[in-house]
mmCIF file of C-alpha atoms in Angstrom:
data_model
loop_
_atom_site.group_PDB
_atom_site.id
_atom_site.type_symbol
_atom_site.label_atom_id
_atom_site.label_comp_id
_atom_site.label_asym_id
_atom_site.label_seq_id
_atom_site.Cartn_x
_atom_site.Cartn_y
_atom_site.Cartn_z
ATOM 1 C CA UNK A 226 -4.599 -30.203 -21.851
ATOM 2 C CA UNK A 227 -4.242 -29.202 -18.278
ATOM 3 C CA UNK A 228 -1.189 -27.284 -19.850
ATOM 4 C CA UNK A 229 -3.760 -24.749 -21.801
ATOM 5 C CA UNK A 230 -5.949 -25.179 -18.875
ATOM 6 C CA UNK A 231 -3.689 -23.212 -16.819
ATOM 7 C CA UNK A 232 -3.327 -20.594 -20.175
ATOM 8 C CA UNK A 233 -6.719 -19.870 -19.999
ATOM 9 C CA UNK A 234 -7.458 -18.890 -16.229
ATOM 10 C CA UNK A 235 -4.798 -17.436 -16.939
ATOM 11 C CA UNK A 236 -6.388 -15.322 -19.447
ATOM 12 C CA UNK A 237 -8.962 -14.755 -17.893
ATOM 13 C CA UNK A 238 -6.262 -13.272 -14.441
ATOM 14 C CA UNK A 239 -5.140 -11.410 -16.807
ATOM 15 C CA UNK A 240 -7.755 -10.108 -18.543
ATOM 16 C CA UNK A 241 -10.231 -9.350 -15.240
ATOM 17 C CA UNK A 242 -7.145 -7.134 -13.792
ATOM 18 C CA UNK A 243 -7.359 -5.039 -17.197
ATOM 19 C CA UNK A 244 -10.687 -4.492 -16.971
ATOM 20 C CA UNK A 245 -10.968 -3.685 -12.854
ATOM 21 C CA UNK A 246 -14.560 -3.998 -13.397
ATOM 22 C CA UNK A 247 -14.486 -6.971 -10.229
ATOM 23 C CA UNK A 248 -12.486 -6.662 -7.314
ATOM 24 C CA UNK A 249 -8.798 -7.736 -7.462
ATOM 25 C CA UNK A 250 -9.959 -10.741 -5.147
ATOM 26 C CA UNK A 251 -12.411 -11.989 -6.871
ATOM 27 C CA UNK A 252 -11.066 -12.428 -9.623
ATOM 28 C CA UNK A 253 -8.122 -14.445 -8.625
ATOM 29 C CA UNK A 254 -10.539 -16.012 -6.354
ATOM 30 C CA UNK A 255 -12.645 -17.448 -9.241
ATOM 31 C CA UNK A 256 -9.790 -18.784 -11.255
ATOM 32 C CA UNK A 257 -9.163 -20.851 -7.481
ATOM 33 C CA UNK A 258 -12.334 -21.370 -7.915
ATOM 34 C CA UNK A 259 -11.855 -22.753 -12.159
ATOM 35 C CA UNK A 260 -8.659 -24.903 -10.914
ATOM 36 C CA UNK A 261 -10.488 -27.031 -9.344
ATOM 37 C CA UNK A 262 -13.505 -27.237 -11.609
ATOM 38 C CA UNK A 263 -11.313 -28.422 -14.555
ATOM 39 C CA UNK A 264 -9.498 -30.478 -12.893
ATOM 40 C CA UNK A 265 -7.154 -29.248 -12.773
ATOM 41 C CA UNK A 266 -5.968 -28.639 -8.980
ATOM 42 C CA UNK A 267 -7.553 -30.307 -6.124
ATOM 43 C CA UNK A 268 -10.099 -28.244 -2.937
ATOM 44 C CA UNK A 269 -6.630 -28.322 -1.167
ATOM 45 C CA UNK A 270 -4.258 -27.313 -3.955
ATOM 46 C CA UNK A 271 -6.888 -24.605 -4.804
ATOM 47 C CA UNK A 272 -7.762 -22.930 -2.152
ATOM 48 C CA UNK A 273 -3.650 -23.137 0.270
ATOM 49 C CA UNK A 274 -3.429 -20.000 -0.675
ATOM 50 C CA UNK A 275 -4.962 -19.075 2.394
ATOM 51 C CA UNK A 276 -2.810 -20.715 4.385
ATOM 52 C CA UNK A 277 0.160 -20.106 3.075
ATOM 53 C CA UNK A 278 2.543 -17.670 4.844
ATOM 54 C CA UNK A 279 3.142 -15.084 3.104
ATOM 55 C CA UNK A 280 -0.702 -14.895 3.488
ATOM 56 C CA UNK A 281 -0.455 -14.911 6.845
ATOM 57 C CA UNK A 282 1.853 -12.173 6.987
ATOM 58 C CA UNK A 283 0.147 -10.656 4.841
ATOM 59 C CA UNK A 284 -3.199 -10.606 6.731
ATOM 60 C CA UNK A 285 -1.951 -9.738 10.136
ATOM 61 C CA UNK A 286 0.013 -6.600 8.775
ATOM 62 C CA UNK A 287 -3.197 -5.728 7.427
ATOM 63 C CA UNK A 288 -4.118 -5.447 11.284
ATOM 64 C CA UNK A 289 -1.340 -3.931 11.906
ATOM 65 C CA UNK A 290 -1.379 -0.798 9.872
ATOM 66 C CA UNK A 291 -5.055 -0.276 10.099
ATOM 67 C CA UNK A 292 -4.437 -0.523 14.667
ATOM 68 C CA UNK A 293 -1.486 1.805 14.039
ATOM 69 C CA UNK A 294 -3.585 4.596 11.949
ATOM 70 C CA UNK A 295 -6.665 4.668 15.042
ATOM 71 C CA UNK A 296 -3.659 6.361 17.471
ATOM 72 C CA UNK A 297 -3.208 10.265 17.613
ATOM 73 C CA UNK A 298 -0.169 9.986 16.385
ATOM 74 C CA UNK A 299 -0.017 10.709 13.092
ATOM 75 C CA UNK A 300 -2.839 13.639 13.025
ATOM 76 C CA UNK A 301 -0.249 15.532 15.614
ATOM 77 C CA UNK A 302 2.967 14.582 13.417
ATOM 78 C CA UNK A 303 -0.074 16.709 10.260
ATOM 79 C CA UNK A 304 -0.505 19.512 13.524
ATOM 80 C CA UNK A 305 2.779 20.270 13.681
ATOM 81 C CA UNK A 306 2.919 20.612 9.804
ATOM 82 C CA UNK A 307 0.442 23.898 9.886
ATOM 83 C CA UNK A 308 2.848 24.463 12.473
ATOM 84 C CA UNK A 309 5.467 24.770 10.075
ATOM 85 C CA UNK A 310 3.785 27.129 7.072
ATOM 86 C CA UNK A 311 5.304 30.533 8.694
ATOM 87 C CA UNK A 312 8.076 29.101 7.891
ATOM 88 C CA UNK A 313 9.862 29.505 3.988
ATOM 89 C CA UNK A 314 12.253 27.827 1.745
ATOM 90 C CA UNK A 315 14.617 24.303 2.241
ATOM 91 C CA UNK A 316 13.607 23.815 5.408
ATOM 92 C CA UNK A 317 9.318 23.587 4.617
ATOM 93 C CA UNK A 318 10.339 21.825 2.002
ATOM 94 C CA UNK A 319 12.479 19.023 4.022
ATOM 95 C CA UNK A 320 9.555 18.823 6.843
ATOM 96 C CA UNK A 321 7.214 18.548 4.188
ATOM 97 C CA UNK A 322 8.562 15.614 2.341
ATOM 98 C CA UNK A 323 10.042 13.935 5.738
ATOM 99 C CA UNK A 324 6.638 13.216 6.022
ATOM 100 C CA UNK A 325 5.321 12.436 3.047
ATOM 101 C CA UNK A 326 8.482 10.147 3.697
ATOM 102 C CA UNK A 327 6.620 9.275 7.338
ATOM 103 C CA UNK A 328 3.141 8.425 6.428
ATOM 104 C CA UNK A 329 4.202 6.796 2.805
ATOM 105 C CA UNK A 330 4.886 3.276 5.515
ATOM 106 C CA UNK A 331 1.351 3.528 6.831
ATOM 107 C CA UNK A 332 -0.895 5.168 4.147
ATOM 108 C CA UNK A 333 -2.586 4.062 1.298
ATOM 109 C CA UNK A 334 -0.936 7.393 -1.922
ATOM 110 C CA UNK A 335 -4.841 8.041 -1.850
ATOM 111 C CA UNK A 336 -5.809 8.140 1.886
ATOM 112 C CA UNK A 337 -2.151 10.363 1.214
ATOM 113 C CA UNK A 338 -2.368 12.017 -1.135
ATOM 114 C CA UNK A 339 -5.696 13.961 0.422
ATOM 115 C CA UNK A 340 -3.850 14.176 3.582
ATOM 116 C CA UNK A 341 -1.640 16.056 2.144
ATOM 117 C CA UNK A 342 -3.708 18.221 0.030
ATOM 118 C CA UNK A 343 -5.870 19.085 3.070
ATOM 119 C CA UNK A 344 -2.024 20.727 4.464
ATOM 120 C CA UNK A 345 -1.422 22.925 1.570
ATOM 121 C CA UNK A 346 -4.785 24.566 1.596
ATOM 122 C CA UNK A 347 -4.046 25.741 4.773
ATOM 123 C CA UNK A 348 -0.020 26.776 3.812
ATOM 124 C CA UNK A 349 -1.900 29.464 1.803
ATOM 125 C CA UNK A 350 -1.626 30.607 -1.551
ATOM 126 C CA UNK A 351 1.114 33.361 -0.968
ATOM 127 C CA UNK A 352 4.385 33.115 -1.077
ATOM 128 C CA UNK A 353 6.905 31.259 -2.872
ATOM 129 C CA UNK A 354 5.453 27.756 -1.816
ATOM 130 C CA UNK A 355 2.460 27.292 -2.467
ATOM 131 C CA UNK A 356 -0.696 24.146 -3.563
ATOM 132 C CA UNK A 357 -0.884 24.967 -7.190
ATOM 133 C CA UNK A 358 2.852 24.156 -6.897
ATOM 134 C CA UNK A 359 3.786 21.845 -4.739
ATOM 135 C CA UNK A 360 0.830 19.112 -5.492
ATOM 136 C CA UNK A 361 2.639 17.815 -7.952
ATOM 137 C CA UNK A 362 5.681 17.076 -6.817
ATOM 138 C CA UNK A 363 4.228 16.107 -3.225
ATOM 139 C CA UNK A 364 2.277 13.537 -5.673
ATOM 140 C CA UNK A 365 6.441 12.916 -7.055
ATOM 141 C CA UNK A 366 7.235 11.888 -3.434
ATOM 142 C CA UNK A 367 4.149 10.134 -2.452
ATOM 143 C CA UNK A 368 4.477 7.196 -5.301
ATOM 144 C CA UNK A 369 8.248 6.841 -5.717
ATOM 145 C CA UNK A 370 8.401 6.658 -1.262
ATOM 146 C CA UNK A 371 5.338 4.911 -0.790
ATOM 147 C CA UNK A 372 6.066 0.618 0.822
ATOM 148 C CA UNK A 373 9.850 1.097 0.294
ATOM 149 C CA UNK A 374 10.724 1.595 3.381
ATOM 150 C CA UNK A 375 10.940 -1.436 5.044
ATOM 151 C CA UNK A 376 8.088 -0.816 8.043
ATOM 152 C CA UNK A 377 4.345 -0.918 8.188
ATOM 153 C CA UNK A 378 3.024 -1.947 4.540
ATOM 154 C CA UNK A 379 6.418 -1.752 2.997
ATOM 155 C CA UNK A 380 8.026 -4.434 5.923
ATOM 156 C CA UNK A 381 5.869 -6.793 3.577
ATOM 157 C CA UNK A 382 6.401 -5.625 -0.020
ATOM 158 C CA UNK A 383 8.400 -9.164 -0.353
ATOM 159 C CA UNK A 384 5.744 -11.699 0.701
ATOM 160 C CA UNK A 385 3.021 -9.281 -2.144
ATOM 161 C CA UNK A 386 4.804 -9.893 -4.714
ATOM 162 C CA UNK A 387 6.291 -12.853 -4.444
ATOM 163 C CA UNK A 388 3.323 -14.654 -3.211
ATOM 164 C CA UNK A 389 2.813 -13.236 -7.610
ATOM 165 C CA UNK A 390 5.503 -15.974 -8.811
ATOM 166 C CA UNK A 391 7.454 -18.060 -6.177
ATOM 167 C CA UNK A 392 5.323 -21.263 -7.073
ATOM 168 C CA UNK A 393 7.079 -21.021 -10.460
ATOM 169 C CA UNK A 394 10.561 -20.627 -8.984
ATOM 170 C CA UNK A 395 13.015 -24.110 -8.248
ATOM 171 C CA UNK A 396 16.059 -21.138 -5.886
ATOM 172 C CA UNK A 397 14.119 -19.754 -3.358
ATOM 173 C CA UNK A 398 17.788 -17.231 -3.551
ATOM 174 C CA UNK A 399 14.874 -15.711 -6.021
ATOM 175 C CA UNK A 400 12.639 -15.152 -3.964
ATOM 176 C CA UNK A 401 12.738 -11.225 -2.702
ATOM 177 C CA UNK A 402 14.186 -10.307 0.691
ATOM 178 C CA UNK A 403 12.927 -7.802 4.007
ATOM 179 C CA UNK A 404 15.281 -5.442 2.515
ATOM 180 C CA UNK A 405 15.473 -6.158 -1.443
ATOM 181 C CA UNK A 406 12.900 -3.654 -2.499
ATOM 182 C CA UNK A 407 14.644 -0.650 0.312
ATOM 183 C CA UNK A 408 17.884 -1.759 -1.209
ATOM 184 C CA UNK A 409 16.951 -1.026 -5.242
ATOM 185 C CA UNK A 410 15.191 1.703 -4.887
ATOM 186 C CA UNK A 411 16.821 3.712 -1.575
ATOM 187 C CA UNK A 412 19.192 5.683 -4.590
ATOM 188 C CA UNK A 413 16.742 6.129 -7.520
ATOM 189 C CA UNK A 414 13.974 8.195 -4.540
ATOM 190 C CA UNK A 415 17.057 10.505 -2.762
ATOM 191 C CA UNK A 416 18.251 11.380 -6.063
ATOM 192 C CA UNK A 417 14.192 12.191 -7.688
ATOM 193 C CA UNK A 418 13.977 13.353 -3.854
ATOM 194 C CA UNK A 419 16.360 16.189 -4.189
ATOM 195 C CA UNK A 420 15.447 16.759 -7.290
ATOM 196 C CA UNK A 421 11.744 17.804 -5.654
ATOM 197 C CA UNK A 422 13.054 19.811 -3.838
ATOM 198 C CA UNK A 423 14.019 22.150 -7.070
ATOM 199 C CA UNK A 424 11.893 21.380 -9.150
ATOM 200 C CA UNK A 425 8.939 22.474 -7.182
ATOM 201 C CA UNK A 426 8.795 26.228 -9.149
ATOM 202 C CA UNK A 427 8.806 24.313 -12.917
ATOM 203 C CA UNK A 428 5.216 23.602 -11.926
ATOM 204 C CA UNK A 429 3.189 26.689 -12.828
ATOM 205 C CA UNK A 430 1.121 29.474 -9.648
ATOM 206 C CA UNK A 431 -1.258 29.375 -10.429
ATOM 207 C CA UNK A 432 -4.896 29.450 -8.220
ATOM 208 C CA UNK A 433 -5.771 26.707 -6.432
ATOM 209 C CA UNK A 434 -9.509 24.513 -6.352
ATOM 210 C CA UNK A 435 -9.653 23.604 -2.327
ATOM 211 C CA UNK A 436 -13.879 22.863 -3.360
ATOM 212 C CA UNK A 437 -12.930 20.136 -4.444
ATOM 213 C CA UNK A 438 -10.920 18.679 -1.452
ATOM 214 C CA UNK A 439 -14.890 19.580 0.993
ATOM 215 C CA UNK A 440 -14.766 16.705 1.937
ATOM 216 C CA UNK A 441 -16.134 15.875 5.357
ATOM 217 C CA UNK A 442 -13.757 14.116 8.029
ATOM 218 C CA UNK A 443 -14.235 10.788 9.888
ATOM 219 C CA UNK A 444 -14.555 11.750 13.347
ATOM 220 C CA UNK A 445 -12.962 8.814 15.113
ATOM 221 C CA UNK A 446 -12.992 8.256 19.089
ATOM 222 C CA UNK A 447 -9.365 9.096 20.841
ATOM 223 C CA UNK A 448 -7.820 5.351 22.241
ATOM 224 C CA UNK A 449 -6.763 5.926 25.587
ATOM 225 C CA UNK A 450 -3.445 6.263 26.361
ATOM 226 C CA UNK A 451 -2.871 2.749 27.468
ATOM 227 C CA UNK A 452 -4.748 1.248 23.553
ATOM 228 C CA UNK A 453 -2.503 3.187 22.755
ATOM 229 C CA UNK A 454 1.026 1.865 24.042
ATOM 230 C CA UNK A 455 -0.394 -1.337 23.336
ATOM 231 C CA UNK A 456 -0.398 -0.031 19.881
ATOM 232 C CA UNK A 457 2.484 1.571 19.720
ATOM 233 C CA UNK A 458 4.849 -1.306 21.753
ATOM 234 C CA UNK A 459 2.499 -5.039 19.568
ATOM 235 C CA UNK A 460 3.559 -2.593 16.546
ATOM 236 C CA UNK A 461 7.465 -1.342 17.479
ATOM 237 C CA UNK A 462 8.337 -6.057 18.087
ATOM 238 C CA UNK A 463 6.143 -6.889 14.835
ATOM 239 C CA UNK A 464 8.584 -5.039 13.042
ATOM 240 C CA UNK A 465 12.104 -5.937 15.040
ATOM 241 C CA UNK A 466 11.171 -9.432 14.552
ATOM 242 C CA UNK A 467 11.227 -9.017 10.175
ATOM 243 C CA UNK A 468 14.695 -7.974 10.818
ATOM 244 C CA UNK A 469 15.599 -10.985 12.190
ATOM 245 C CA UNK A 470 13.336 -14.348 9.633
ATOM 246 C CA UNK A 471 17.125 -15.717 9.941
ATOM 247 C CA UNK A 472 16.678 -16.642 13.156
ATOM 248 C CA UNK A 473 12.945 -17.257 13.473
ATOM 249 C CA UNK A 474 12.360 -18.884 11.342
ATOM 250 C CA UNK A 475 8.692 -20.330 9.864
ATOM 251 C CA UNK A 476 8.129 -18.799 12.936
ATOM 252 C CA UNK A 477 8.368 -15.319 11.614
ATOM 253 C CA UNK A 478 4.972 -15.018 9.559
ATOM 254 C CA UNK A 479 3.040 -15.275 12.459
ATOM 255 C CA UNK A 480 4.444 -13.069 14.336
ATOM 256 C CA UNK A 481 2.033 -9.941 12.603
ATOM 257 C CA UNK A 482 -0.965 -12.790 13.627
ATOM 258 C CA UNK A 483 0.548 -12.790 17.888
ATOM 259 C CA UNK A 484 0.682 -9.094 17.395
ATOM 260 C CA UNK A 485 -3.221 -9.221 16.393
ATOM 261 C CA UNK A 486 -4.413 -11.397 19.295
ATOM 262 C CA UNK A 487 -2.813 -8.755 21.461
ATOM 263 C CA UNK A 488 -4.579 -6.157 20.218
ATOM 264 C CA UNK A 489 -7.543 -8.497 20.976
ATOM 265 C CA UNK A 490 -7.474 -9.774 24.112
ATOM 266 C CA UNK A 491 -6.524 -6.413 25.327
ATOM 267 C CA UNK A 492 -9.051 -4.966 23.822
ATOM 268 C CA UNK A 493 -6.812 -1.852 21.559
ATOM 269 C CA UNK A 494 -8.618 -3.223 18.734
ATOM 270 C CA UNK A 495 -12.308 -4.350 18.557
ATOM 271 C CA UNK A 496 -12.690 -7.772 17.287
ATOM 272 C CA UNK A 497 -15.425 -6.324 14.630
ATOM 273 C CA UNK A 498 -12.502 -3.841 13.417
ATOM 274 C CA UNK A 499 -10.043 -6.360 13.128
ATOM 275 C CA UNK A 500 -12.329 -8.981 10.946
ATOM 276 C CA UNK A 501 -13.206 -5.621 8.355
ATOM 277 C CA UNK A 502 -8.837 -5.707 8.627
ATOM 278 C CA UNK A 503 -8.789 -9.262 7.282
ATOM 279 C CA UNK A 504 -11.105 -9.502 5.113
ATOM 280 C CA UNK A 505 -9.974 -6.493 2.554
ATOM 281 C CA UNK A 506 -9.707 -7.646 -1.079
ATOM 282 C CA UNK A 507 -6.057 -7.136 -1.420
ATOM 283 C CA UNK A 508 -5.581 -10.196 0.954
ATOM 284 C CA UNK A 509 -8.015 -12.875 -1.032
ATOM 285 C CA UNK A 510 -6.279 -11.235 -4.383
ATOM 286 C CA UNK A 511 -2.629 -12.900 -2.355
ATOM 287 C CA UNK A 512 -3.838 -15.675 -1.980
ATOM 288 C CA UNK A 513 -5.479 -16.329 -5.401
ATOM 289 C CA UNK A 514 -2.674 -15.376 -7.140
ATOM 290 C CA UNK A 515 -0.588 -17.396 -4.769
ATOM 291 C CA UNK A 516 -2.010 -20.818 -6.266
ATOM 292 C CA UNK A 517 -2.042 -19.489 -10.265
ATOM 293 C CA UNK A 518 1.834 -18.399 -10.107
ATOM 294 C CA UNK A 519 2.043 -22.621 -8.774
ATOM 295 C CA UNK A 520 0.359 -23.409 -10.971
ATOM 296 C CA UNK A 521 1.917 -21.449 -13.449
ATOM 297 C CA UNK A 522 4.811 -22.879 -13.195
ATOM 298 C CA UNK A 523 3.152 -26.873 -12.821
ATOM 299 C CA UNK A 524 2.324 -27.337 -15.839
ATOM 300 C CA UNK A 525 5.145 -25.589 -17.769
ATOM 301 C CA UNK A 526 2.731 -22.488 -18.190
ATOM 302 C CA UNK A 527 4.778 -19.998 -17.123
ATOM 303 C CA UNK A 528 7.739 -21.460 -19.836
ATOM 304 C CA UNK A 529 5.426 -20.972 -22.625
ATOM 305 C CA UNK A 530 4.842 -16.912 -21.961
ATOM 306 C CA UNK A 531 8.333 -16.519 -20.827
ATOM 307 C CA UNK A 532 10.238 -18.068 -23.903
ATOM 308 C CA UNK A 533 7.160 -15.832 -26.142
ATOM 309 C CA UNK A 534 8.422 -13.019 -24.409
ATOM 310 C CA UNK A 535 12.550 -13.867 -25.019
ATOM 311 C CA UNK A 536 11.475 -14.090 -28.724
ATOM 312 C CA UNK A 537 9.613 -10.570 -28.709
ATOM 313 C CA UNK A 538 12.734 -8.862 -27.149
ATOM 314 C CA UNK A 539 14.975 -11.639 -29.423
ATOM 315 C CA UNK A 540 18.250 -13.889 -28.844
ATOM 316 C CA UNK A 541 20.020 -13.021 -26.211
ATOM 317 C CA UNK A 542 19.168 -9.350 -25.584
ATOM 318 C CA UNK A 543 21.024 -7.377 -22.667
ATOM 319 C CA UNK A 544 19.966 -8.402 -19.240
ATOM 320 C CA UNK A 545 20.435 -4.182 -19.118
ATOM 321 C CA UNK A 546 17.596 -3.531 -21.897
ATOM 322 C CA UNK A 547 15.357 -6.463 -20.267
ATOM 323 C CA UNK A 548 14.817 -4.501 -17.977
ATOM 324 C CA UNK A 549 14.372 -0.449 -19.038
ATOM 325 C CA UNK A 550 11.882 -3.186 -21.372
ATOM 326 C CA UNK A 551 9.862 -3.693 -18.377
ATOM 327 C CA UNK A 552 10.756 -0.215 -16.708
ATOM 328 C CA UNK A 553 9.662 0.794 -19.688
ATOM 329 C CA UNK A 554 6.076 -1.408 -20.032
ATOM 330 C CA UNK A 555 5.431 -0.776 -16.748
ATOM 331 C CA UNK A 556 5.359 3.081 -17.302
ATOM 332 C CA UNK A 557 3.044 3.238 -20.287
ATOM 333 C CA UNK A 558 0.103 0.334 -19.057
ATOM 334 C CA UNK A 559 0.188 2.485 -15.582
ATOM 335 C CA UNK A 560 -1.104 5.806 -17.342
ATOM 336 C CA UNK A 561 -4.438 3.804 -18.975
ATOM 337 C CA UNK A 562 -5.047 0.938 -15.984
ATOM 338 C CA UNK A 563 -4.754 1.130 -12.852
ATOM 339 C CA UNK A 564 -1.266 0.598 -10.192
ATOM 340 C CA UNK A 565 -2.870 -2.864 -8.664
ATOM 341 C CA UNK A 566 -3.073 -3.842 -12.171
ATOM 342 C CA UNK A 567 -0.499 -3.287 -13.741
ATOM 343 C CA UNK A 568 1.699 -5.500 -11.074
ATOM 344 C CA UNK A 569 -0.554 -7.920 -10.908
ATOM 345 C CA UNK A 570 -0.126 -8.669 -14.249
ATOM 346 C CA UNK A 571 3.583 -7.629 -15.361
ATOM 347 C CA UNK A 572 5.336 -9.555 -12.470
ATOM 348 C CA UNK A 573 4.876 -12.789 -13.000
ATOM 349 C CA UNK A 574 5.334 -12.181 -17.314
ATOM 350 C CA UNK A 575 7.919 -10.234 -16.158
ATOM 351 C CA UNK A 576 8.967 -13.984 -13.930
ATOM 352 C CA UNK A 577 8.423 -15.289 -16.298
ATOM 353 C CA UNK A 578 10.075 -14.469 -18.077
ATOM 354 C CA UNK A 579 13.337 -14.682 -16.728
ATOM 355 C CA UNK A 580 12.976 -18.202 -15.251
ATOM 356 C CA UNK A 581 12.414 -19.340 -18.855
ATOM 357 C CA UNK A 582 16.133 -17.963 -19.675
ATOM 358 C CA UNK A 583 17.320 -18.831 -16.951
ATOM 359 C CA UNK A 584 18.268 -15.755 -15.359
ATOM 360 C CA UNK A 585 16.923 -14.229 -11.598
ATOM 361 C CA UNK A 586 14.359 -12.969 -12.001
ATOM 362 C CA UNK A 587 14.179 -9.805 -9.187
ATOM 363 C CA UNK A 588 15.703 -7.111 -10.776
ATOM 364 C CA UNK A 589 12.448 -7.402 -13.498
ATOM 365 C CA UNK A 590 10.347 -7.555 -10.742
ATOM 366 C CA UNK A 591 11.720 -4.986 -8.614
ATOM 367 C CA UNK A 592 11.220 -3.140 -11.466
ATOM 368 C CA UNK A 593 7.564 -3.420 -12.366
ATOM 369 C CA UNK A 594 6.809 -3.220 -8.722
ATOM 370 C CA UNK A 595 8.514 0.708 -8.741
ATOM 371 C CA UNK A 596 7.476 1.866 -11.859
ATOM 372 C CA UNK A 597 3.622 0.774 -11.382
ATOM 373 C CA UNK A 598 4.112 3.946 -9.862
ATOM 374 C CA UNK A 599 5.446 6.728 -11.263
ATOM 375 C CA UNK A 600 3.864 7.743 -13.548
ATOM 376 C CA UNK A 601 2.421 10.717 -12.545
ATOM 377 C CA UNK A 602 2.473 12.791 -15.890
ATOM 378 C CA UNK A 603 -1.815 11.877 -17.230
ATOM 379 C CA UNK A 604 -4.330 12.033 -14.562
ATOM 380 C CA UNK A 605 -5.869 8.206 -15.136
ATOM 381 C CA UNK A 606 -1.639 7.013 -13.834
ATOM 382 C CA UNK A 607 -3.755 6.601 -10.474
ATOM 383 C CA UNK A 608 -6.129 7.442 -8.538
ATOM 384 C CA UNK A 609 -4.347 10.138 -6.462
ATOM 385 C CA UNK A 610 -2.789 12.002 -9.699
ATOM 386 C CA UNK A 611 -6.375 11.701 -10.400
ATOM 387 C CA UNK A 612 -7.050 14.013 -6.896
ATOM 388 C CA UNK A 613 -4.145 15.803 -7.360
ATOM 389 C CA UNK A 614 -4.688 16.897 -11.240
ATOM 390 C CA UNK A 615 -8.418 17.944 -10.496
ATOM 391 C CA UNK A 616 -7.620 19.846 -7.149
ATOM 392 C CA UNK A 617 -5.313 22.003 -9.478
ATOM 393 C CA UNK A 618 -7.523 21.778 -12.449
ATOM 394 C CA UNK A 619 -3.455 21.740 -13.977
ATOM 395 C CA UNK A 620 -3.619 21.107 -18.347
ATOM 396 C CA UNK A 621 -0.853 18.324 -19.232
ATOM 397 C CA UNK A 622 1.354 20.947 -20.984
ATOM 398 C CA UNK A 623 2.046 22.618 -17.992
ATOM 399 C CA UNK A 624 2.944 19.451 -15.976
ATOM 400 C CA UNK A 625 4.755 18.313 -18.310
ATOM 401 C CA UNK A 626 8.148 20.234 -17.474
ATOM 402 C CA UNK A 627 8.036 18.643 -14.238
ATOM 403 C CA UNK A 628 6.673 15.015 -14.687
ATOM 404 C CA UNK A 629 8.708 14.472 -17.974
ATOM 405 C CA UNK A 630 12.014 14.544 -16.680
ATOM 406 C CA UNK A 631 10.399 12.631 -12.946
ATOM 407 C CA UNK A 632 9.775 10.102 -14.794
ATOM 408 C CA UNK A 633 12.694 9.672 -17.353
ATOM 409 C CA UNK A 634 15.523 10.229 -13.934
ATOM 410 C CA UNK A 635 12.842 7.410 -12.450
ATOM 411 C CA UNK A 636 13.719 5.321 -14.895
ATOM 412 C CA UNK A 637 16.840 5.798 -16.229
ATOM 413 C CA UNK A 638 18.629 5.391 -12.171
ATOM 414 C CA UNK A 639 15.998 2.420 -10.740
ATOM 415 C CA UNK A 640 16.814 -0.266 -14.008
ATOM 416 C CA UNK A 641 20.148 1.498 -13.500
ATOM 417 C CA UNK A 642 20.090 0.422 -8.808
ATOM 418 C CA UNK A 643 18.413 -2.580 -10.488
ATOM 419 C CA UNK A 644 21.423 -3.875 -12.741
ATOM 420 C CA UNK A 645 23.239 -3.659 -9.896
ATOM 421 C CA UNK A 646 22.375 -4.728 -6.807
ATOM 422 C CA UNK A 647 20.244 -7.550 -8.781
ATOM 423 C CA UNK A 648 21.180 -8.255 -12.715
ATOM 424 C CA UNK A 649 19.204 -10.298 -14.487
ATOM 425 C CA UNK A 650 21.958 -12.398 -16.078
#
């Protein structure tokens, strides 16, 4: 009976993520409550995700990233970019893309897309590099580089992904490490960056509707020089600590929390700001799905789901075929539903499928996370896609010359890379 209850609660979670009518954290916490009400878990077991070391790490990093966003560094970089608008050609493109890669470590994709569009408008519509030509390539760059470098929130992507399936594995080596996402993504991202450097000319050079970007800018209080130095120092030390996780052991998960305390006691961040960052929906979601992953593993429900997928894939599929299937399914799903919902639904399924067959799940899991961000052919691909397509006023046939090859290159390159570093079989 427990098996069927867990499967039913899992179905509710998937439906909730797909419908996206409620915050993901609310859906995940509802599942925790249902596990208690149905007698599958005790209260301490059902809410153990809130005290899990990965949740503690993610929560601390959310606060530190929010603190970093208060500094003047990002604004100074944006001002430098505006100063480059007199330059043309490759120098300007390289500068734009370098800034995108840096911002992708600290900003959500939607916020970064809006910021970069503001810069494009400042460039003007004369010359070869224009807002109309560059909007979709910039969207592509933001999509591939978001949380790929182990810096800022990118340093916790491994932890936020592990929570989806760590309760199913018996071998800790099948969980992701700090550098795994970067290791798999660096070559595909480099190839796609080269594509964006030259393929932008495939985009139409038409008029650009900047009226949609006239949102009022929020004024933010300036930090003192002392507080900026405190934030930079704390952020740097926490980032360094993540690379010494083997030596620090479990202490590494508490280092971001220690950094948050320093920010609080030095008043670099107010208690209200810290509480706001600590109560983000993503933290509640991480805690909830971690418990669901444990329930799937303990009840055998994960194995049942995995065996069902294996039957669909065929009796003895090759590892690279499995990776291609999950890459293509992810691209299709995230075109019509949110990136986060696609990842939330498919990561546990990918892990269950591999574990049921006795395979290493890391490659398939990383494929899902990577491909959930590269479906840029339609405005429905993500909120950032919606902003880009609305601002550019594009028709789909106009952009397919750029986006279709981009997606094909992304799928092929990331599958080859995943199969090289994390072969399924």
